[in-house]
CSV table of C-alpha atoms in Angstrom, one decimal:
chain,number,residue,atom,x,y,z
D,6,MET,CA,0.0,0.0,0.0
D,7,ALA,CA,1.2,3.5,-0.8
D,8,HIS,CA,2.4,5.8,2.0
D,9,LEU,CA,-0.5,6.5,4.3
D,10,GLU,CA,-1.0,10.3,4.8
D,11,LEU,CA,-2.4,11.6,8.1
D,12,GLY,CA,-2.9,15.3,7.2
D,13,SER,CA,-6.6,15.1,6.2
D,14,VAL,CA,-7.7,13.1,9.3
D,15,ARG,CA,-9.2,15.2,12.1
D,16,THR,CA,-7.3,13.1,14.7
D,17,GLY,CA,-8.5,15.1,17.7
D,18,LEU,CA,-12.0,13.9,17.1
D,19,LEU,CA,-11.3,10.2,17.1
D,20,ASP,CA,-10.5,7.5,19.7
D,21,CYS,CA,-7.6,5.1,19.4
D,22,ILE,CA,-9.6,2.4,17.6
D,23,GLN,CA,-11.4,4.7,15.2
D,24,VAL,CA,-8.5,6.8,14.1
D,25,ASN,CA,-6.6,4.3,12.0
D,26,LEU,CA,-9.7,3.1,10.3
D,27,ALA,CA,-10.2,6.8,9.5
D,28,VAL,CA,-6.6,6.9,8.0
D,29,LEU,CA,-7.6,4.0,5.7
D,30,ALA,CA,-10.9,5.6,4.7
D,31,ASP,CA,-9.3,8.8,3.6
D,32,HIS,CA,-6.5,6.9,1.8
D,33,HIS,CA,-9.0,5.0,-0.3
D,34,HIS,CA,-11.8,7.6,-0.7
D,35,GLY,CA,-10.3,11.0,-0.3
D,36,PRO,CA,-9.9,13.6,2.5
D,37,GLY,CA,-12.9,13.9,4.8
D,38,ALA,CA,-14.3,10.4,4.1
D,39,HIS,CA,-13.6,9.5,7.8
D,40,LEU,CA,-16.1,12.1,9.0
D,41,ARG,CA,-18.9,9.7,8.2
D,42,LEU,CA,-18.0,8.0,11.5
D,43,GLY,CA,-19.8,10.9,13.1
D,44,SER,CA,-23.2,10.5,11.3
D,45,SER,CA,-24.9,8.8,14.3
D,46,LEU,CA,-25.0,9.9,17.9
D,47,GLY,CA,-27.2,7.0,19.1
D,48,PHE,CA,-26.4,6.1,22.8
D,49,ARG,CA,-25.5,2.6,23.6
D,50,ALA,CA,-23.4,1.1,26.5
D,51,TRP,CA,-21.7,-2.2,27.0
D,52,ARG,CA,-20.7,-4.0,30.2
D,53,ARG,CA,-17.0,-3.9,31.1
D,54,ALA,CA,-15.7,-7.4,31.9
D,55,ASP,CA,-13.4,-6.5,34.8
D,56,ASP,CA,-15.7,-4.4,37.0
D,57,GLY,CA,-19.2,-4.5,35.5
D,58,LEU,CA,-19.4,-0.8,34.9
D,59,PRO,CA,-21.0,0.3,31.6
D,60,THR,CA,-18.9,1.9,28.9
D,61,VAL,CA,-19.8,3.7,25.7
D,62,ASP,CA,-16.6,2.3,24.1
D,63,PRO,CA,-17.9,-0.3,21.7
D,64,PRO,CA,-16.1,-3.7,21.2
D,65,LEU,CA,-13.9,-4.0,18.1
D,66,THR,CA,-16.5,-6.4,16.5
D,67,GLU,CA,-19.1,-3.7,16.7
D,68,GLN,CA,-16.9,-1.0,15.2
D,69,LEU,CA,-15.8,-3.3,12.3
D,70,ALA,CA,-19.4,-4.2,11.6
D,71,THR,CA,-20.3,-0.5,10.8
D,72,LEU,CA,-17.4,0.0,8.3
D,73,PRO,CA,-19.1,-0.9,4.9
D,74,GLY,CA,-22.1,1.4,5.6
D,75,LEU,CA,-20.0,4.3,6.9
D,76,LEU,CA,-16.4,4.3,5.6
D,77,GLY,CA,-16.5,2.2,2.5
D,78,LEU,CA,-14.2,-0.5,4.1
D,79,ARG,CA,-14.8,-4.2,4.2
D,80,VAL,CA,-13.2,-6.9,6.3
D,81,ILE,CA,-11.4,-9.5,4.3
D,82,ARG,CA,-10.3,-11.6,7.2
D,83,ARG,CA,-9.7,-11.1,10.9
D,84,ALA,CA,-7.8,-13.3,13.4
D,85,ARG,CA,-5.9,-13.1,16.7
D,86,LEU,CA,-2.3,-13.9,15.8
D,87,PRO,CA,0.9,-14.3,17.8
D,88,ARG,CA,3.5,-11.7,16.9
D,89,THR,CA,5.7,-14.1,14.9
D,90,GLU,CA,2.8,-15.2,12.7
D,91,LEU,CA,1.7,-11.6,12.1
D,92,LEU,CA,5.2,-10.6,11.0
D,93,ASP,CA,5.6,-13.6,8.8
D,94,THR,CA,2.3,-12.9,7.1
D,95,LEU,CA,3.2,-9.3,6.3
D,96,THR,CA,6.7,-10.4,5.1
D,97,ALA,CA,5.1,-12.9,2.7
D,98,ASP,CA,2.4,-10.7,1.1
D,99,GLY,CA,3.8,-7.2,1.5
D,100,GLY,CA,0.4,-5.8,2.6
D,101,THR,CA,-0.7,-3.5,5.4
D,102,ARG,CA,-2.8,-4.7,8.3
D,103,TYR,CA,-5.0,-2.9,10.8
D,104,VAL,CA,-3.7,-4.2,14.2
D,105,VAL,CA,-5.1,-3.8,17.7
D,106,ALA,CA,-2.7,-4.6,20.6
D,107,ASP,CA,-2.0,-3.7,24.2
D,108,SER,CA,-0.7,-0.1,24.3
D,109,TYR,CA,1.7,-1.2,27.2
D,110,HIS,CA,3.9,-2.9,24.6
D,111,LEU,CA,3.8,-0.2,21.8
D,112,PRO,CA,7.1,1.8,22.1
D,113,TRP,CA,5.9,4.9,20.1
D,114,LEU,CA,3.1,5.6,22.6
D,115,PRO,CA,3.4,7.4,26.0
D,116,TYR,CA,1.4,4.5,27.4
D,117,HIS,CA,4.4,2.2,26.7
D,118,GLY,CA,5.3,0.5,30.0
D,119,GLN,CA,2.7,2.6,31.8
D,120,ALA,CA,-0.9,1.6,31.0
D,121,HIS,CA,-2.8,-1.3,29.5
D,122,MET,CA,-5.5,-0.6,26.9
D,123,GLU,CA,-6.4,-1.7,23.4
D,124,HIS,CA,-4.8,0.5,20.8
D,125,SER,CA,-4.9,0.3,17.0
D,126,PHE,CA,-2.1,1.0,14.4
D,127,LEU,CA,-1.3,0.2,10.8
D,128,LEU,CA,1.6,-2.2,10.2
D,129,ALA,CA,3.5,-3.1,7.0
D,130,ALA,CA,6.8,-4.8,6.3
D,131,ASP,CA,9.8,-2.6,5.1
D,132,PRO,CA,13.2,-3.7,3.9
D,133,GLU,CA,14.7,-2.0,6.9
D,134,GLY,CA,12.2,-3.1,9.5
D,135,TRP,CA,8.5,-2.5,10.3
D,136,ARG,CA,6.5,0.5,9.2
D,137,ILE,CA,4.1,1.8,11.8
D,138,THR,CA,1.4,4.4,11.0
D,139,ASP,CA,-0.7,5.7,13.9
D,140,GLY,CA,-3.0,8.7,13.7
D,141,TYR,CA,-3.8,8.8,17.4
D,142,ARG,CA,-3.7,12.2,19.2
D,143,ASN,CA,-4.2,12.7,22.9
D,144,GLU,CA,-2.6,14.4,26.0
D,145,THR,CA,-1.8,11.8,28.6
D,146,ALA,CA,-0.3,11.7,32.1
D,147,TRP,CA,3.0,10.5,30.5
D,148,GLY,CA,3.2,13.0,27.7
D,149,PRO,CA,1.4,13.6,24.3
D,150,ALA,CA,0.4,10.9,21.8
D,151,THR,CA,0.9,12.4,18.4
D,152,PRO,CA,0.2,11.1,14.9
D,153,GLY,CA,3.1,9.9,12.9
D,154,HIS,CA,5.1,7.2,11.1
D,155,TRP,CA,7.8,5.0,12.7
D,156,LEU,CA,10.3,2.5,11.4
D,157,LEU,CA,10.9,-0.1,14.1
D,158,SER,CA,12.9,-3.3,14.4
D,159,ALA,CA,11.4,-6.7,15.3
D,160,SER,CA,12.9,-6.4,18.7
D,161,ASP,CA,11.0,-3.1,19.2
D,162,LEU,CA,7.8,-5.1,18.8
D,163,ALA,CA,9.0,-8.0,21.0
D,164,GLY,CA,6.5,-7.2,23.8
D,165,ILE,CA,3.5,-7.9,21.6
D,166,ALA,CA,2.6,-11.5,22.5
D,167,ALA,CA,-0.5,-11.5,20.3
D,168,ALA,CA,-2.8,-9.0,18.5
D,169,GLU,CA,-6.1,-8.7,16.7
D,170,VAL,CA,-5.1,-8.5,13.0
D,171,VAL,CA,-7.6,-7.3,10.4
D,172,GLU,CA,-7.2,-7.2,6.6
D,173,LEU,CA,-9.4,-4.5,5.1
D,174,ALA,CA,-10.2,-3.6,1.5
D,175,PRO,CA,-12.0,-0.6,0.0
D,176,ALA,CA,-15.8,-0.8,-0.8
D,177,GLU,CA,-18.1,1.9,-2.3
D,178,PRO,CA,-18.8,4.4,0.5
D,179,PRO,CA,-22.3,5.9,0.8
D,180,PRO,CA,-22.6,9.6,-0.1
D,181,VAL,CA,-22.9,12.0,2.7
D,182,ALA,CA,-26.4,12.9,1.5
D,183,ALA,CA,-27.5,9.3,2.2
D,184,LEU,CA,-26.4,9.5,5.9
D,185,PRO,CA,-28.5,12.2,7.6
D,186,PRO,CA,-27.2,12.8,11.1
D,187,THR,CA,-28.9,10.6,13.7
D,188,PRO,CA,-29.3,12.3,17.1
D,189,ALA,CA,-29.2,10.7,20.5
D,190,LEU,CA,-32.7,10.5,22.0
D,191,ASP,CA,-32.8,7.4,24.2
D,192,GLY,CA,-33.2,8.8,27.6
D,193,THR,CA,-33.7,5.4,29.2
D,194,ALA,CA,-30.3,4.1,28.2
D,195,VAL,CA,-28.7,7.3,29.4
D,196,ASP,CA,-30.3,7.0,32.8
D,197,ALA,CA,-29.3,3.4,33.3
D,198,TYR,CA,-25.7,4.2,32.4
D,199,LEU,CA,-25.5,7.2,34.8
D,200,ASP,CA,-27.2,5.4,37.6
D,201,ALA,CA,-24.6,2.6,37.5
D,202,TYR,CA,-21.8,5.2,38.1
D,203,ASP,CA,-23.8,7.0,40.8
D,204,ARG,CA,-24.4,3.8,42.7
D,205,CYS,CA,-21.0,2.2,42.4
D,206,PRO,CA,-19.6,1.8,45.9
D,207,ASP,CA,-15.9,1.9,44.8
D,208,ARG,CA,-15.8,5.7,44.1
D,209,ALA,CA,-12.1,5.7,43.0
D,210,ARG,CA,-12.9,3.1,40.4
D,211,ALA,CA,-16.1,4.8,39.3
D,212,ILE,CA,-14.6,8.2,38.9
D,213,GLY,CA,-11.5,6.8,37.3
D,214,GLN,CA,-13.5,5.1,34.6
D,215,LEU,CA,-15.8,8.1,34.2
D,216,THR,CA,-12.8,10.2,33.1
D,217,VAL,CA,-12.4,7.8,30.2
D,218,GLU,CA,-16.1,7.9,29.5
D,219,THR,CA,-16.5,11.7,29.4
D,220,TRP,CA,-13.4,11.9,27.2
D,221,LEU,CA,-15.0,9.4,24.7
D,222,LEU,CA,-18.4,11.0,24.9
D,223,ALA,CA,-17.0,14.5,24.3
D,224,ARG,CA,-15.0,13.4,21.2
D,225,THR,CA,-18.0,11.6,19.9
D,226,ARG,CA,-20.1,14.8,20.2
D,227,LYS,CA,-17.4,16.9,18.5
D,228,LEU,CA,-17.2,14.4,15.6
D,229,HIS,CA,-21.0,14.4,15.3
D,230,ALA,CA,-21.1,18.2,15.2
D,231,THR,CA,-18.4,18.2,12.5
D,232,TYR,CA,-20.3,15.7,10.4
D,233,ARG,CA,-23.5,17.7,10.8
D,234,ALA,CA,-21.7,20.7,9.4
D,235,LEU,CA,-20.4,18.6,6.5
D,236,PHE,CA,-23.9,17.3,5.8
D,237,ALA,CA,-25.1,20.9,5.7
D,238,GLY,CA,-22.3,21.9,3.3
D,239,ARG,CA,-19.9,23.5,5.8
D,240,VAL,CA,-16.7,21.6,5.4
D,241,ASP,CA,-14.7,23.6,7.9
D,242,GLY,CA,-16.9,22.3,10.8
D,243,PRO,CA,-19.5,23.8,13.1
D,244,GLY,CA,-19.5,27.6,13.4
D,245,PRO,CA,-20.4,29.7,16.5
D,246,GLY,CA,-23.8,29.1,18.0
D,247,PRO,CA,-25.5,26.6,20.3
D,248,GLU,CA,-23.5,23.6,19.1
D,249,ALA,CA,-20.2,25.3,19.8
D,250,GLU,CA,-21.4,26.4,23.2
D,251,HIS,CA,-22.6,22.9,23.9
D,252,LEU,CA,-19.2,21.4,22.9
D,253,ARG,CA,-17.5,23.8,25.3
D,254,ALA,CA,-19.8,22.6,28.1
D,255,TRP,CA,-18.6,19.0,27.3
D,256,ASP,CA,-15.0,20.1,27.6
D,257,LYS,CA,-15.8,21.6,31.0
D,258,VAL,CA,-17.3,18.3,32.1
D,259,VAL,CA,-14.2,16.4,30.9
D,260,GLU,CA,-12.0,18.8,32.9
D,261,GLN,CA,-14.1,18.6,36.0
D,262,THR,CA,-14.3,14.8,36.0
D,263,TYR,CA,-10.5,14.5,35.6
D,264,LEU,CA,-10.0,16.9,38.6
D,265,ALA,CA,-12.4,14.8,40.6
D,266,HIS,CA,-10.5,11.7,39.7
D,267,ARG,CA,-7.2,13.3,40.8
D,268,ARG,CA,-8.7,14.2,44.1
D,269,VAL,CA,-10.2,10.8,44.8
D,270,SER,CA,-7.1,8.9,43.7
D,271,ARG,CA,-5.2,10.9,46.4
D,272,GLY,CA,-7.6,9.9,49.1
D,273,ARG,CA,-9.5,13.2,49.2
D,274,ALA,CA,-13.2,13.7,49.2
D,275,GLU,CA,-15.1,13.3,46.0
D,276,PRO,CA,-16.4,16.7,44.8
D,277,PRO,CA,-20.2,16.8,44.6
D,278,GLY,CA,-22.2,16.6,41.4
D,279,VAL,CA,-19.8,14.8,39.1
D,280,VAL,CA,-22.4,12.5,37.6
D,281,ASP,CA,-25.1,15.3,37.7
D,282,ARG,CA,-22.9,17.5,35.5
D,283,LEU,CA,-22.6,14.6,33.0
D,284,ARG,CA,-26.3,14.0,33.1
D,285,ALA,CA,-26.9,17.7,32.3
D,286,VAL,CA,-24.8,17.7,29.1
D,287,LEU,CA,-26.2,14.4,28.0
D,288,THR,CA,-29.7,15.8,28.5
D,289,ALA,CA,-28.7,18.9,26.5
D,290,ASP,CA,-27.5,16.7,23.6
D,291,ARG,CA,-31.2,16.0,22.8
D,292,ALA,CA,-32.0,19.7,22.5
D,293,VAL,CA,-28.8,20.7,20.6
D,294,PHE,CA,-28.6,17.8,18.2
D,295,GLY,CA,-32.3,16.8,18.1
D,296,VAL,CA,-33.0,18.6,14.8
D,297,VAL,CA,-31.4,17.3,11.7
D,298,PRO,CA,-29.7,20.1,9.7
D,299,GLU,CA,-30.8,21.0,6.2
D,300,PRO,CA,-28.7,18.9,3.7
D,301,ALA,CA,-26.4,20.8,1.5
D,302,ALA,CA,-28.1,19.3,-1.6
D,303,THR,CA,-31.2,21.4,-1.0
D,304,ARG,CA,-29.3,24.6,-1.4
D,305,ALA,CA,-28.7,24.6,-5.1
D,306,PRO,CA,-27.0,28.0,-5.6
D,307,ASP,CA,-24.3,27.3,-3.0
D,308,ASP,CA,-23.9,23.8,-4.2
D,309,GLU,CA,-23.4,24.9,-7.8
D,310,LEU,CA,-20.9,27.6,-6.8
D,311,ARG,CA,-18.9,25.0,-4.8
D,312,ARG,CA,-18.8,22.7,-7.8
D,313,GLN,CA,-17.7,25.6,-10.0
D,314,VAL,CA,-14.9,26.7,-7.7
D,315,ALA,CA,-13.7,23.1,-7.2
D,316,ALA,CA,-13.7,22.5,-10.9
D,317,VAL,CA,-11.5,25.6,-11.5
D,318,ALA,CA,-9.1,24.9,-8.6
D,319,GLY,CA,-8.9,21.2,-9.5
D,320,ALA,CA,-8.0,22.0,-13.1
D,321,VAL,CA,-5.2,24.4,-12.0
D,322,LEU,CA,-3.8,22.0,-9.4
D,323,GLY,CA,-4.3,18.8,-11.4
D,324,VAL,CA,-6.4,17.1,-8.7
D,325,ALA,CA,-9.9,15.7,-8.6
D,326,PRO,CA,-12.6,18.3,-7.7
D,327,SER,CA,-14.1,15.7,-5.3
D,328,GLU,CA,-11.1,16.0,-3.0
D,329,LEU,CA,-11.5,19.7,-2.9
D,330,LEU,CA,-15.2,19.4,-2.2
D,331,ALA,CA,-14.4,17.1,0.7
D,332,GLY,CA,-12.5,19.9,2.3
D,333,ALA,CA,-8.8,19.3,1.3
D,334,PRO,CA,-6.9,22.6,1.4
D,335,PHE,CA,-5.2,23.7,-1.8
D,336,ASP,CA,-1.8,23.7,-0.1
D,337,SER,CA,-2.1,20.0,0.8
D,338,PHE,CA,-1.2,19.1,-2.8
D,339,PRO,CA,2.4,19.2,-4.1
D,340,SER,CA,1.3,21.2,-7.2
D,341,PHE,CA,0.2,24.2,-5.0
D,342,SER,CA,2.2,27.4,-5.0
D,343,SER,CA,1.5,31.1,-4.7
D,344,PHE,CA,1.5,31.2,-8.5
D,345,ARG,CA,-1.2,28.5,-8.7
D,346,LEU,CA,-3.3,30.4,-6.2
D,347,VAL,CA,-3.2,33.5,-8.4
D,348,GLU,CA,-4.1,31.4,-11.3
D,349,ILE,CA,-7.1,29.9,-9.5
D,350,ILE,CA,-8.4,33.3,-8.6
D,351,GLU,CA,-7.9,34.7,-12.1
D,352,GLN,CA,-9.6,31.7,-13.7
D,353,LEU,CA,-12.5,31.9,-11.2
D,354,GLU,CA,-13.0,35.6,-11.9
D,355,SER,CA,-13.1,34.7,-15.6
D,356,ALA,CA,-15.6,31.9,-15.1
D,357,LEU,CA,-17.8,34.1,-12.9
D,358,ASP,CA,-17.4,37.1,-15.2
D,359,ARG,CA,-16.6,39.4,-12.3
D,360,GLU,CA,-13.8,40.5,-10.0
D,361,LEU,CA,-13.6,39.2,-6.5
D,362,ASP,CA,-13.4,41.7,-3.6
D,363,ALA,CA,-9.7,42.7,-3.4
D,364,ASP,CA,-9.9,43.4,0.3
D,365,GLU,CA,-10.8,39.7,0.9
D,366,LEU,CA,-8.0,38.3,-1.1
D,367,ILE,CA,-5.6,37.5,1.8
D,368,PRO,CA,-3.6,34.4,1.1
D,369,GLU,CA,-4.0,32.8,4.4
D,370,ASN,CA,-7.8,33.0,4.0
D,371,LEU,CA,-7.7,31.4,0.5
D,372,ARG,CA,-6.9,27.7,1.2
D,373,ARG,CA,-10.2,25.9,0.5
D,374,VAL,CA,-13.2,25.8,-1.8
D,375,ASP,CA,-15.4,27.3,0.8
D,376,ASP,CA,-13.0,30.2,1.4
D,377,LEU,CA,-13.4,31.3,-2.3
D,378,CYS,CA,-17.2,30.6,-2.2
D,379,ARG,CA,-17.6,33.0,0.7
D,380,ILE,CA,-15.8,35.7,-1.2
D,381,ALA,CA,-17.5,35.0,-4.5
D,382,ARG,CA,-21.1,35.1,-3.1
């Protein structure tokens, strides 16, 4: 498989299982394809095996089952393999595999030697070792996890006893217009989930796990809001308004829950209202996200202008207009330069038969199709 680019993936919106599926989706279907992961906000919880607490983190089987209908990826085969068999397989066929293993044994992560959790990455054989691609981004107690590529030796991977190994292939993804945003409206499931944390007698364990839950829930909401904006034709994400305010409220809950966890883990009293604050933002989800936005396809003038701008820019840059319509910035392509930007503007003015407002032609504000559409309207 060709070099897997990470620049188009909004890594800060995704968890450690989703993010490398997102890398593959954008690789096969173009920038922004991964945002389809945010189309649904339905609320569902699964029981954790070790302590019985509910979690909104779905099992890998559940996540893989959604791939054809969301990302245009299909599972060819899946198996749990010992490390030696995994490496032998990749050496033999030269392919790339989506792998899920214990983060404790993955040396490019801050969790290495510190914390056990399932973590995904993309693995391929290289003449000089093993190529790792991992799009995960997060701040941790042991430093930041940042997206990147690594070339490691077999000894670097020696800690991996076994891993889930998935071979994936591209399938035809559904168009955004066919995936209207699905809001979260199941109050019964939410109440049962929160009550379990409220009643848990081991408060250190409950609040510790709740820090993970609020982090997952907040990222899911941000991904959903970004997808809603895409569905409505705003490829740069949600603008100011109720959704942005609600996402800030989610950030506040994540911060407050983490502070509560730090206090409880030090033997101090649990601050009051931790679960109540979470209940409040989950309840507000239904008000903020309960109305499906108007699809971009119903706004013909804007849609036509976007296609016209993408066609002009695509012709100048020598790239597919579909990539530009999906939100790829002009300067993400090797063919871009300041000369090409001037050419795009001049050809667009010729196509529209009018001059664009000179005061608006600031280079840093002219990087995407929607930037030019805003000026050209």
